């Protein structure tokens, strides 16, 4: 089992697509390094000290700020302002509901991140970059998961592998496991690289101020949801591609389903929305996801998505075990 | 003990118009040691049989055993002693030959040394750093053979290993397979190259339209051929044909000579009949039956009816 696992890990990192996506990520990070450096303003030491002071002051009464954010007071002032501007009443009503709704702690932490104009604040830039990277990485994970098993079928190497390891369920599970772990390892590496890439800008023109208990809470929350989304995307690609034994068809079919079919379903009926993959993905990734599906937390969305993917994997694994490997 | 046993093996591929009956109660046994030839025309079911042996496909009925173990579901207990090539061996085109083999070797805790040995044995040493994508058909076939040899297996199940090889390659592989057989390994070889099979195999089985039409030692199978005859060369062919025909022989003309369909033991009767009529024989010899002739004869049904027609259809599924 360990040998099979090690071999599959080697195979994973030897695959062109994994290396290509790795390169793209590294390229993106280099661009971010340069961009973040150039876009931040140089400061005198006195200005920097003042900015640091401001950040620290902002963060003294965090728990209180979070409490306020979670149960916002009636939005009387904003409503008056909008009425004066002559906005339509339905619009104002919608704004009022949104402004006065209860918020999650997650959403509040995201809103209360420190900011000082023109200064590169690691505590703010780093997590928001990671959050931004999750969407393209999810697409990549889907493609990686799909090609990992799809290419084995199109090149016929499944046959070769089965004449070395005929226990099909074992082979299938190890491949799926390695796909998911590989994507997660890449995600961890991305975080490390992103941190390193922001170092020059932060050290020369920015600040590390604001990395405290709340920051860690916010950051780890992004990381675990992001990691779960990436693993789910990867296994979704893997499961579907294993079912139809072809990468291109699997990726094409999945994108067509997610972008076209789900959009139509979304337009046609309200009731289905809470079951759609795309909606649940957004709930899982965005800090204020509950606006997309009311009353659904990121955890619930992830649980539902995991259930979908588990179902597809079980079916895919069953067929991998049962079906003839001929031609 | 028989190393490979196939018993009433049946395989029906489902599909439109009733699907295809690829194997129809095939029976044969491969003894331990030596080279066993598995012959049959295109579509006879050779690859299908090999896939059943390796548990890649599920038989519709019957069963097969390798090294005494039932293939279906249990092949994993003996797979480390089986080296196999199924059709054109498949490798990752964008990996080097070396990496492809390394990844297989890693499954059994083997390393570079074993991989190098296998590559050397099939004549690929020096090309191991090339991408498989850039390999010729013959080179891929050699790589497949290297992968099969990597496990140092007791049994080799090879589906047309000489496919795509040049004449020198064919001779090399022939030597290699014979050597493997002489080392006491069992080589199960499916092939179209009948002269090769005749040269290196101890035993053969001939498959035709999903049925086993002959099996046994090469000599036994050659004996199944009806085409025993004598070749006679004389100066006046028409006259000689007349004489022999009158003498009750079944004759036919074949480039500058006469073929007499008769037991070679009757050669003296032939010379006598001709000599009495003042025709003197320039050459007379028994016709050698080749495996190719027997093969063509035994599988004639296959060509007469099936050539350019639909493959055999199942009628009881
Ligand atoms: N995956 C499949 N689905 C449906 N029919 C198949 C499949 N594979 C093989 N067949 C059919 O089964 C029969 C036997 O095929 P098989 O590949 O075993 O022949 P073969 O003896 O290996 O031929 P060749 O010498 O051309 O390699 C053929 O009629 C073929 O069309
Ligand atoms: Mg074949």
PDB file of N, CA, C and O in Angstrom, chain B residues 3-37:
ATOM      1  N   UNK B   3       0.350 -24.514 -15.972  1.00  0.00           N
ATOM      2  CA  UNK B   3       0.538 -23.152 -15.481  1.00  0.00           C
ATOM      3  C   UNK B   3      -0.660 -22.275 -15.845  1.00  0.00           C
ATOM      4  O   UNK B   3      -1.076 -21.411 -15.085  1.00  0.00           O
ATOM      5  N   UNK B   4      -1.189 -22.518 -17.025  1.00  0.00           N
ATOM      6  CA  UNK B   4      -2.388 -21.788 -17.438  1.00  0.00           C
ATOM      7  C   UNK B   4      -3.457 -22.821 -17.796  1.00  0.00           C
ATOM      8  O   UNK B   4      -3.183 -23.758 -18.546  1.00  0.00           O
ATOM      9  N   UNK B   5      -4.636 -22.669 -17.214  1.00  0.00           N
ATOM     10  CA  UNK B   5      -5.737 -23.571 -17.550  1.00  0.00           C
ATOM     11  C   UNK B   5      -6.936 -22.726 -17.970  1.00  0.00           C
ATOM     12  O   UNK B   5      -7.333 -21.824 -17.241  1.00  0.00           O
ATOM     13  N   UNK B   6      -7.452 -23.041 -19.126  1.00  0.00           N
ATOM     14  CA  UNK B   6      -8.636 -22.324 -19.599  1.00  0.00           C
ATOM     15  C   UNK B   6      -9.729 -23.352 -19.804  1.00  0.00           C
ATOM     16  O   UNK B   6      -9.515 -24.352 -20.492  1.00  0.00           O
ATOM     17  N   UNK B   7     -10.866 -23.124 -19.153  1.00  0.00           N
ATOM     18  CA  UNK B   7     -11.924 -24.135 -19.165  1.00  0.00           C
ATOM     19  C   UNK B   7     -13.238 -23.555 -19.642  1.00  0.00           C
ATOM     20  O   UNK B   7     -13.792 -22.672 -19.005  1.00  0.00           O
ATOM     21  N   UNK B   8     -13.703 -24.049 -20.741  1.00  0.00           N
ATOM     22  CA  UNK B   8     -15.000 -23.647 -21.286  1.00  0.00           C
ATOM     23  C   UNK B   8     -15.213 -22.142 -21.199  1.00  0.00           C
ATOM     24  O   UNK B   8     -16.275 -21.664 -20.814  1.00  0.00           O
ATOM     25  N   UNK B   9     -14.193 -21.427 -21.574  1.00  0.00           N
ATOM     26  CA  UNK B   9     -14.219 -19.971 -21.443  1.00  0.00           C
ATOM     27  C   UNK B   9     -15.089 -19.362 -22.532  1.00  0.00           C
ATOM     28  O   UNK B   9     -14.959 -19.684 -23.710  1.00  0.00           O
ATOM     29  N   UNK B  10     -15.958 -18.468 -22.080  1.00  0.00           N
ATOM     30  CA  UNK B  10     -16.887 -17.855 -23.001  1.00  0.00           C
ATOM     31  C   UNK B  10     -16.875 -16.366 -22.718  1.00  0.00           C
ATOM     32  O   UNK B  10     -16.868 -15.943 -21.560  1.00  0.00           O
ATOM     33  N   UNK B  11     -16.848 -15.567 -23.753  1.00  0.00           N
ATOM     34  CA  UNK B  11     -16.935 -14.122 -23.537  1.00  0.00           C
ATOM     35  C   UNK B  11     -17.824 -13.499 -24.589  1.00  0.00           C
ATOM     36  O   UNK B  11     -17.575 -13.629 -25.788  1.00  0.00           O
ATOM     37  N   UNK B  12     -18.827 -12.834 -24.092  1.00  0.00           N
ATOM     38  CA  UNK B  12     -19.732 -12.125 -24.994  1.00  0.00           C
ATOM     39  C   UNK B  12     -19.618 -10.642 -24.695  1.00  0.00           C
ATOM     40  O   UNK B  12     -19.786 -10.219 -23.552  1.00  0.00           O
ATOM     41  N   UNK B  13     -19.249  -9.859 -25.704  1.00  0.00           N
ATOM     42  CA  UNK B  13     -19.223  -8.408 -25.520  1.00  0.00           C
ATOM     43  C   UNK B  13     -20.600  -7.867 -25.848  1.00  0.00           C
ATOM     44  O   UNK B  13     -21.068  -8.046 -26.972  1.00  0.00           O
ATOM     45  N   UNK B  14     -21.241  -7.228 -24.899  1.00  0.00           N
ATOM     46  CA  UNK B  14     -22.561  -6.692 -25.221  1.00  0.00           C
ATOM     47  C   UNK B  14     -22.427  -5.550 -26.228  1.00  0.00           C
ATOM     48  O   UNK B  14     -21.368  -4.936 -26.331  1.00  0.00           O
ATOM     49  N   UNK B  15     -23.462  -5.308 -26.974  1.00  0.00           N
ATOM     50  CA  UNK B  15     -23.421  -4.215 -27.951  1.00  0.00           C
ATOM     51  C   UNK B  15     -24.670  -4.230 -28.784  1.00  0.00           C
ATOM     52  O   UNK B  15     -25.612  -4.978 -28.501  1.00  0.00           O
ATOM     53  N   UNK B  16     -24.656  -3.382 -29.818  1.00  0.00           N
ATOM     54  CA  UNK B  16     -25.817  -3.338 -30.702  1.00  0.00           C
ATOM     55  C   UNK B  16     -25.924  -4.643 -31.483  1.00  0.00           C
ATOM     56  O   UNK B  16     -24.952  -5.365 -31.632  1.00  0.00           O
ATOM     57  N   UNK B  17     -27.068  -4.946 -32.000  1.00  0.00           N
ATOM     58  CA  UNK B  17     -27.319  -6.157 -32.793  1.00  0.00           C
ATOM     59  C   UNK B  17     -26.832  -7.395 -32.055  1.00  0.00           C
ATOM     60  O   UNK B  17     -26.182  -8.259 -32.633  1.00  0.00           O
ATOM     61  N   UNK B  18     -27.056  -7.453 -30.765  1.00  0.00           N
ATOM     62  CA  UNK B  18     -26.711  -8.672 -30.030  1.00  0.00           C
ATOM     63  C   UNK B  18     -25.277  -8.765 -29.556  1.00  0.00           C
ATOM     64  O   UNK B  18     -24.914  -9.729 -28.912  1.00  0.00           O
ATOM     65  N   UNK B  19     -24.437  -7.801 -29.883  1.00  0.00           N
ATOM     66  CA  UNK B  19     -23.061  -7.831 -29.411  1.00  0.00           C
ATOM     67  C   UNK B  19     -22.201  -8.833 -30.158  1.00  0.00           C
ATOM     68  O   UNK B  19     -22.558  -9.295 -31.243  1.00  0.00           O
ATOM     69  N   UNK B  20     -21.050  -9.154 -29.558  1.00  0.00           N
ATOM     70  CA  UNK B  20     -20.109 -10.052 -30.223  1.00  0.00           C
ATOM     71  C   UNK B  20     -19.768 -11.207 -29.300  1.00  0.00           C
ATOM     72  O   UNK B  20     -19.409 -10.997 -28.146  1.00  0.00           O
ATOM     73  N   UNK B  21     -19.854 -12.406 -29.832  1.00  0.00           N
ATOM     74  CA  UNK B  21     -19.402 -13.563 -29.067  1.00  0.00           C
ATOM     75  C   UNK B  21     -17.934 -13.769 -29.439  1.00  0.00           C
ATOM     76  O   UNK B  21     -17.618 -14.285 -30.503  1.00  0.00           O
ATOM     77  N   UNK B  22     -17.029 -13.330 -28.561  1.00  0.00           N
ATOM     78  CA  UNK B  22     -15.603 -13.358 -28.903  1.00  0.00           C
ATOM     79  C   UNK B  22     -14.987 -14.713 -28.591  1.00  0.00           C
ATOM     80  O   UNK B  22     -14.102 -15.176 -29.297  1.00  0.00           O
ATOM     81  N   UNK B  23     -15.444 -15.359 -27.510  1.00  0.00           N
ATOM     82  CA  UNK B  23     -14.921 -16.678 -27.147  1.00  0.00           C
ATOM     83  C   UNK B  23     -16.099 -17.600 -26.913  1.00  0.00           C
ATOM     84  O   UNK B  23     -17.047 -17.244 -26.227  1.00  0.00           O
ATOM     85  N   UNK B  24     -16.013 -18.792 -27.495  1.00  0.00           N
ATOM     86  CA  UNK B  24     -17.136 -19.711 -27.396  1.00  0.00           C
ATOM     87  C   UNK B  24     -16.624 -21.038 -26.858  1.00  0.00           C
ATOM     88  O   UNK B  24     -16.193 -21.899 -27.599  1.00  0.00           O
ATOM     89  N   UNK B  25     -16.627 -21.177 -25.561  1.00  0.00           N
ATOM     90  CA  UNK B  25     -16.177 -22.399 -24.884  1.00  0.00           C
ATOM     91  C   UNK B  25     -14.781 -22.840 -25.304  1.00  0.00           C
ATOM     92  O   UNK B  25     -14.591 -23.860 -25.957  1.00  0.00           O
ATOM     93  N   UNK B  26     -13.826 -22.016 -24.959  1.00  0.00           N
ATOM     94  CA  UNK B  26     -12.433 -22.330 -25.290  1.00  0.00           C
ATOM     95  C   UNK B  26     -11.831 -23.165 -24.162  1.00  0.00           C
ATOM     96  O   UNK B  26     -12.013 -22.859 -22.990  1.00  0.00           O
ATOM     97  N   UNK B  27     -11.123 -24.216 -24.538  1.00  0.00           N
ATOM     98  CA  UNK B  27     -10.448 -25.066 -23.555  1.00  0.00           C
ATOM     99  C   UNK B  27      -9.001 -25.248 -23.983  1.00  0.00           C
ATOM    100  O   UNK B  27      -8.751 -25.587 -25.138  1.00  0.00           O
ATOM    101  N   UNK B  28      -8.073 -25.031 -23.113  1.00  0.00           N
ATOM    102  CA  UNK B  28      -6.696 -25.477 -23.372  1.00  0.00           C
ATOM    103  C   UNK B  28      -5.887 -25.376 -22.089  1.00  0.00           C
ATOM    104  O   UNK B  28      -6.333 -24.792 -21.103  1.00  0.00           O
ATOM    105  N   UNK B  29      -4.717 -25.998 -22.132  1.00  0.00           N
ATOM    106  CA  UNK B  29      -3.833 -25.985 -20.968  1.00  0.00           C
ATOM    107  C   UNK B  29      -2.423 -25.693 -21.422  1.00  0.00           C
ATOM    108  O   UNK B  29      -2.001 -26.176 -22.467  1.00  0.00           O
ATOM    109  N   UNK B  30      -1.714 -24.926 -20.637  1.00  0.00           N
ATOM    110  CA  UNK B  30      -0.325 -24.629 -20.965  1.00  0.00           C
ATOM    111  C   UNK B  30       0.544 -25.248 -19.876  1.00  0.00           C
ATOM    112  O   UNK B  30       0.410 -24.895 -18.706  1.00  0.00           O
ATOM    113  N   UNK B  31       1.415 -26.199 -20.247  1.00  0.00           N
ATOM    114  CA  UNK B  31       2.238 -26.845 -19.225  1.00  0.00           C
ATOM    115  C   UNK B  31       3.354 -25.927 -18.746  1.00  0.00           C
ATOM    116  O   UNK B  31       3.633 -24.904 -19.368  1.00  0.00           O
ATOM    117  N   UNK B  32       3.980 -26.321 -17.645  1.00  0.00           N
ATOM    118  CA  UNK B  32       5.040 -25.489 -17.085  1.00  0.00           C
ATOM    119  C   UNK B  32       6.296 -25.573 -17.955  1.00  0.00           C
ATOM    120  O   UNK B  32       6.662 -26.630 -18.449  1.00  0.00           O
ATOM    121  N   UNK B  33       6.934 -24.430 -18.142  1.00  0.00           N
ATOM    122  CA  UNK B  33       8.205 -24.386 -18.867  1.00  0.00           C
ATOM    123  C   UNK B  33       8.012 -24.412 -20.372  1.00  0.00           C
ATOM    124  O   UNK B  33       7.061 -24.987 -20.882  1.00  0.00           O
ATOM    125  N   UNK B  34       8.899 -23.738 -21.097  1.00  0.00           N
ATOM    126  CA  UNK B  34       8.850 -23.763 -22.547  1.00  0.00           C
ATOM    127  C   UNK B  34       7.978 -22.662 -23.128  1.00  0.00           C
ATOM    128  O   UNK B  34       7.447 -21.813 -22.414  1.00  0.00           O
ATOM    129  N   UNK B  35       7.878 -22.691 -24.446  1.00  0.00           N
ATOM    130  CA  UNK B  35       7.136 -21.645 -25.143  1.00  0.00           C
ATOM    131  C   UNK B  35       5.877 -22.245 -25.750  1.00  0.00           C
ATOM    132  O   UNK B  35       5.933 -23.265 -26.435  1.00  0.00           O
ATOM    133  N   UNK B  36       4.751 -21.615 -25.450  1.00  0.00           N
ATOM    134  CA  UNK B  36       3.465 -22.093 -25.945  1.00  0.00           C
ATOM    135  C   UNK B  36       2.934 -21.077 -26.946  1.00  0.00           C
ATOM    136  O   UNK B  36       2.814 -19.891 -26.642  1.00  0.00           O
ATOM    137  N   UNK B  37       2.639 -21.532 -28.159  1.00  0.00           N
ATOM    138  CA  UNK B  37       2.143 -20.611 -29.187  1.00  0.00           C
ATOM    139  C   UNK B  37       0.626 -20.573 -29.190  1.00  0.00           C
ATOM    140  O   UNK B  37      -0.040 -21.601 -29.118  1.00  0.00           O
TER     141      UNK B  37
END
